[in-house]
Amino acid sequence: MSQPPNRTATQGRTDAAAPRTAAVAPEGLEKLPVQKSLGWKPDGPLTSQELHGQTITLSECTAVTGATLWQQQGYLSAARNSAGQQLFAFSDAQSAKSAYGRLVADMNTCQATSRGFQEREGVPQDAVVTTTATTADGTAWSRKWTGTGGMSARGLQTNHLYAVQQGDRITLFQFDELEERPSPPHDTTGDTAVLGTLAELGRQN
């Protein structure tokens, strides 16, 4: 639900010691049901970073803590809207489950959090956050709002976040739809299928 994290700050190892994983490889994106209509292309290389207690902020609403490895691949759509696949590896399944639980709890209050940012920035308090799909191991959300800058762009937009927890990993996919960069609108009725594809990519690791 935000622009992909700053690569300058997060560039990590991309050698054999930090292997590619199917959950964040560009070829995995081709399997997502929404790829055909939005036409994403890789934006820079896969980045990989070992974590030692750092918190990785995903948006104004939520962050991931406790992971030992973070991998991400950025994309741009045909309309030059940003997207990103991320994978967080944890020391064990319980740590991943706890992190996923915190993410879900944060997103359940994201509408109020977003409107708080809007109030402070003096923009219309119009944020609406919707849970668009749930599966046994994943959840998808959309946030339609007037962005405040910072983590998110300014202006009218819809942000999408998908999260899947499997064993000791969490796989995420985020993308934006900015009003100033129009593209075919995303149909959230397909979000269950997106979660299913992300889960399948995760099982390939």
Short mmCIF file of N, CA and C in Angstrom, two decimals, residues 21 23 69 87-90 92-93 96 164-171 202 205:
data_model
loop_
_atom_site.label_atom_id
_atom_site.label_comp_id
_atom_site.label_asym_id
_atom_site.label_seq_id
_atom_site.Cartn_x
_atom_site.Cartn_y
_atom_site.Cartn_z
N THR A 21 14.44 -16.48 -4.80
CA THR A 21 13.35 -17.34 -4.37
C THR A 21 12.17 -17.11 -5.30
N ALA A 23 9.14 -16.81 -4.86
CA ALA A 23 8.11 -15.89 -4.39
C ALA A 23 8.39 -14.45 -4.79
N LEU A 69 15.56 -12.49 7.05
CA LEU A 69 15.94 -12.23 5.66
C LEU A 69 14.79 -11.51 4.97
N LEU A 87 9.54 -10.98 0.20
CA LEU A 87 9.52 -12.20 0.98
C LEU A 87 10.30 -11.96 2.26
N PHE A 88 9.70 -12.32 3.39
CA PHE A 88 10.35 -12.24 4.70
C PHE A 88 10.49 -13.65 5.26
N ALA A 89 11.72 -14.02 5.58
CA ALA A 89 11.99 -15.31 6.21
C ALA A 89 12.25 -15.10 7.70
N PHE A 90 11.74 -16.00 8.52
CA PHE A 90 11.85 -15.91 9.96
C PHE A 90 12.59 -17.13 10.51
N ASP A 92 11.56 -19.24 12.67
CA ASP A 92 10.67 -20.38 12.83
C ASP A 92 9.25 -19.98 12.45
N ALA A 93 8.38 -20.96 12.36
CA ALA A 93 7.00 -20.71 11.91
C ALA A 93 6.23 -19.84 12.90
N ALA A 96 6.95 -16.19 12.30
CA ALA A 96 6.25 -15.72 11.11
C ALA A 96 4.77 -15.53 11.38
N VAL A 164 0.62 -13.41 2.57
CA VAL A 164 0.42 -14.85 2.74
C VAL A 164 1.50 -15.36 3.69
N GLN A 165 1.10 -16.07 4.73
CA GLN A 165 2.05 -16.67 5.67
C GLN A 165 2.03 -18.19 5.51
N GLN A 166 3.22 -18.74 5.26
CA GLN A 166 3.37 -20.18 5.10
C GLN A 166 4.61 -20.62 5.86
N GLY A 167 4.41 -21.39 6.90
CA GLY A 167 5.55 -21.85 7.69
C GLY A 167 6.34 -20.68 8.22
N ASP A 168 7.64 -20.66 7.94
CA ASP A 168 8.50 -19.61 8.48
C ASP A 168 8.68 -18.43 7.53
N ARG A 169 7.72 -18.23 6.58
CA ARG A 169 7.84 -17.14 5.62
C ARG A 169 6.53 -16.37 5.47
N ILE A 170 6.70 -15.11 5.12
CA ILE A 170 5.57 -14.27 4.71
C ILE A 170 5.89 -13.73 3.32
N THR A 171 4.97 -13.92 2.38
CA THR A 171 5.10 -13.37 1.04
C THR A 171 4.12 -12.22 0.90
N GLY A 202 4.98 -19.42 -3.10
CA GLY A 202 5.68 -19.70 -1.85
C GLY A 202 5.98 -21.18 -1.68
N ASN A 205 9.34 -22.80 -3.13
CA ASN A 205 10.68 -22.56 -2.56
C ASN A 205 11.19 -23.81 -1.87
#
